[in-house]
XYZ file of C-alpha atoms in Angstrom:
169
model
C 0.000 0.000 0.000
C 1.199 3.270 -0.545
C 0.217 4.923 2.357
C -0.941 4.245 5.359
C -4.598 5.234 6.035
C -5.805 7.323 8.811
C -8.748 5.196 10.083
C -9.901 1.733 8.666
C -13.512 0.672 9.368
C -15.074 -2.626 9.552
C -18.654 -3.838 9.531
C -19.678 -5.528 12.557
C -22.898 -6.067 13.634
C -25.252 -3.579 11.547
C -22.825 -0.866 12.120
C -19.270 -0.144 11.559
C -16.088 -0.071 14.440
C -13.460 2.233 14.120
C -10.120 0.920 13.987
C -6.565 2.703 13.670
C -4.085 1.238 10.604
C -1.832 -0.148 13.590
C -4.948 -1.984 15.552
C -6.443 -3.068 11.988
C -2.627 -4.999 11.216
C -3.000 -6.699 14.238
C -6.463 -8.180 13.847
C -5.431 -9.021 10.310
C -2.424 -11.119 11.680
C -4.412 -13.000 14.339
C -7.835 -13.203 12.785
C -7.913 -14.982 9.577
C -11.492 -13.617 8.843
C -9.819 -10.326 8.469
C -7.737 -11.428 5.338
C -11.091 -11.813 3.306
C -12.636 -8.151 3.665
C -12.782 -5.815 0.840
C -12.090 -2.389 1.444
C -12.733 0.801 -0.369
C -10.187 4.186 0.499
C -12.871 7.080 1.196
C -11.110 10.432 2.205
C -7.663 8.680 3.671
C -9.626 5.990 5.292
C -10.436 2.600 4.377
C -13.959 1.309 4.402
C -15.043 -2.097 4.487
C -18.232 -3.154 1.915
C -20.260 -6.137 0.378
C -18.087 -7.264 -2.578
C -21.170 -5.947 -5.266
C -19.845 -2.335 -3.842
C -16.539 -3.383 -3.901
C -16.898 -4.428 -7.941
C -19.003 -1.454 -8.318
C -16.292 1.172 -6.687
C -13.576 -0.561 -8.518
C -15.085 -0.668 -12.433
C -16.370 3.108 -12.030
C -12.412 3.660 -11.020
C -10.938 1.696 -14.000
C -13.773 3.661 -16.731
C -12.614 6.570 -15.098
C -8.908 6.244 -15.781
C -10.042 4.664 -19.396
C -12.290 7.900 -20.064
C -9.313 10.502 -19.409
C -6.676 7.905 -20.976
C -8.597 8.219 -24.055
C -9.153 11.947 -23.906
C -5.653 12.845 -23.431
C -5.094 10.625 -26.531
C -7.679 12.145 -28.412
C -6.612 15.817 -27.474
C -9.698 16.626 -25.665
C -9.908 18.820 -22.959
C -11.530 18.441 -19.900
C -13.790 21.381 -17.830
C -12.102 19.508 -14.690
C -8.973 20.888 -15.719
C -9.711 24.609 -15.697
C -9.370 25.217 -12.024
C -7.128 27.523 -9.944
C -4.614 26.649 -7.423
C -7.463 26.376 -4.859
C -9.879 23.778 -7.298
C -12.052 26.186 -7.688
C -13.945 26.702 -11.166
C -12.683 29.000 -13.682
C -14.810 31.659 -15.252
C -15.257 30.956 -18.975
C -18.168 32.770 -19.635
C -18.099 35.812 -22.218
C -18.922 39.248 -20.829
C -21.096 40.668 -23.020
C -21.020 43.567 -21.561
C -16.991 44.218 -23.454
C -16.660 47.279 -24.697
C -15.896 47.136 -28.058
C -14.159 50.544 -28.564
C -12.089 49.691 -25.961
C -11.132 46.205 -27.620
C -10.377 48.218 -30.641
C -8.491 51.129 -28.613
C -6.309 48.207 -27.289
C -5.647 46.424 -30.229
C -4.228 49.828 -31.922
C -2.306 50.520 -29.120
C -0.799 46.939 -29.132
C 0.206 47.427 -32.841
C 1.574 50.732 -32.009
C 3.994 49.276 -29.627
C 4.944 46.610 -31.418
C 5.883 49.331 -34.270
C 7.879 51.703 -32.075
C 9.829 48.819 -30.026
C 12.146 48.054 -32.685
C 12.901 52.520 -32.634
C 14.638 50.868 -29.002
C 18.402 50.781 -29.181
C 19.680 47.024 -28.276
C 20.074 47.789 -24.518
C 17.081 49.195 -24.356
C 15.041 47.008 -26.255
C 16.795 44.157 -23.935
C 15.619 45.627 -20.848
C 12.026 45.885 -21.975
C 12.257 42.182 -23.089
C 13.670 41.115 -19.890
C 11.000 42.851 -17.449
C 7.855 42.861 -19.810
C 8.200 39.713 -21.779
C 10.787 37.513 -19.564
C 8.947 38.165 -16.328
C 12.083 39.048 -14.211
C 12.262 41.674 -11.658
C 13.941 44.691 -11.815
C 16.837 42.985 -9.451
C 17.325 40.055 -11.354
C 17.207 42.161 -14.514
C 19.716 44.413 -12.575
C 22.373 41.437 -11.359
C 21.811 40.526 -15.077
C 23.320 43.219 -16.467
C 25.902 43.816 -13.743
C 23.853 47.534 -12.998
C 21.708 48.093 -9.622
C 18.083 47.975 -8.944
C 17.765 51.535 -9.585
C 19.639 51.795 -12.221
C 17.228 49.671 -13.935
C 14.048 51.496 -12.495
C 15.743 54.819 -13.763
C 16.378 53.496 -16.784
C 12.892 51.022 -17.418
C 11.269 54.615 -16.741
C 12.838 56.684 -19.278
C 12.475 54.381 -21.952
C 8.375 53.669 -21.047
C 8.230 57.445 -21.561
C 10.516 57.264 -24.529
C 7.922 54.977 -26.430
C 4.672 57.149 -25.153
C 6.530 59.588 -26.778
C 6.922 57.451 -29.908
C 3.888 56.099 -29.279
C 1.542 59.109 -29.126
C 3.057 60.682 -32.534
């Protein structure tokens, strides 16, 4: 087993008896009755059932793992998969209330940079990369280049207003 579970329960009398992992081993290794239970894991736990629920648990485990075998083989993509670090939902839903000027405003603006980033001189056009489109931080951009932190700040701000400038004309 790859774990050990927190809690195993068995069926006796009508009901089921909480057992710890440890006290479960035991019975197992004196009681020979033990060795024929079926168990199902339920939240870290093990849970002892009728061998139909046992088949039951198990085939709905295997279609499962067949299901999302074939639709990683079939490049499909599943809704389960859109979640954020918490496993909550994302939100796929269109707004419809999207401006459109704005989408249009954005999309000039977007071309507009692209044109006047290449009006960068080398250095400058590396910096840009680096923070804007490499992701690293001013420092790491800094110990990069062998410059400070606020070197780079200095430096990131003069050329942001260098392509407004371009930019706006």
């Amino acid at each position: 087993m790859k774990y050990a579970p927190r809690k195993v329960y068995i069926r006796e009398s009508g009901g089921y008896v909480e057992l710890s992992y440890t006290d479960f081993c035991r019975c197992r290794e004196s009681d020979q009755t033990y060795m024929d239970k079926l168990f199902i894991p339920i939240q870290g736990c093990l849970l002892e059932v009728l061998r139909e629920q046992y088949t039951d648990f198990y085939r709905d485990k295997e279609r499962w793992r067949y299901l999302q075998k074939l639709d990683t083989k079939n490049s499909l993509l599943s809704l389960d998969g859109f979640t954020d670090r918490e496993g909550n939902p994302l939100d796929f839903i269109a707004d419809e209330a999207a401006d459109i000027a704005e989408t249009v405003v954005n999309a000039v603006m977007v071309d507009r940079l692209k044109a006047a980033l290449p009006l960068l001189s080398d250095s400058e056009q590396e910096l840009i990369q680096a923070i804007f489109f490499d992701g690293l931080s001013e420092r790491e951009v800094g110990e990069r280049l062998g410059i400070t932190q606020s070197v780079v700040n200095k430096r990131k701000a003069r050329i942001l207003i260098k392509l407004r400038k371009i930019i706006e004309n």
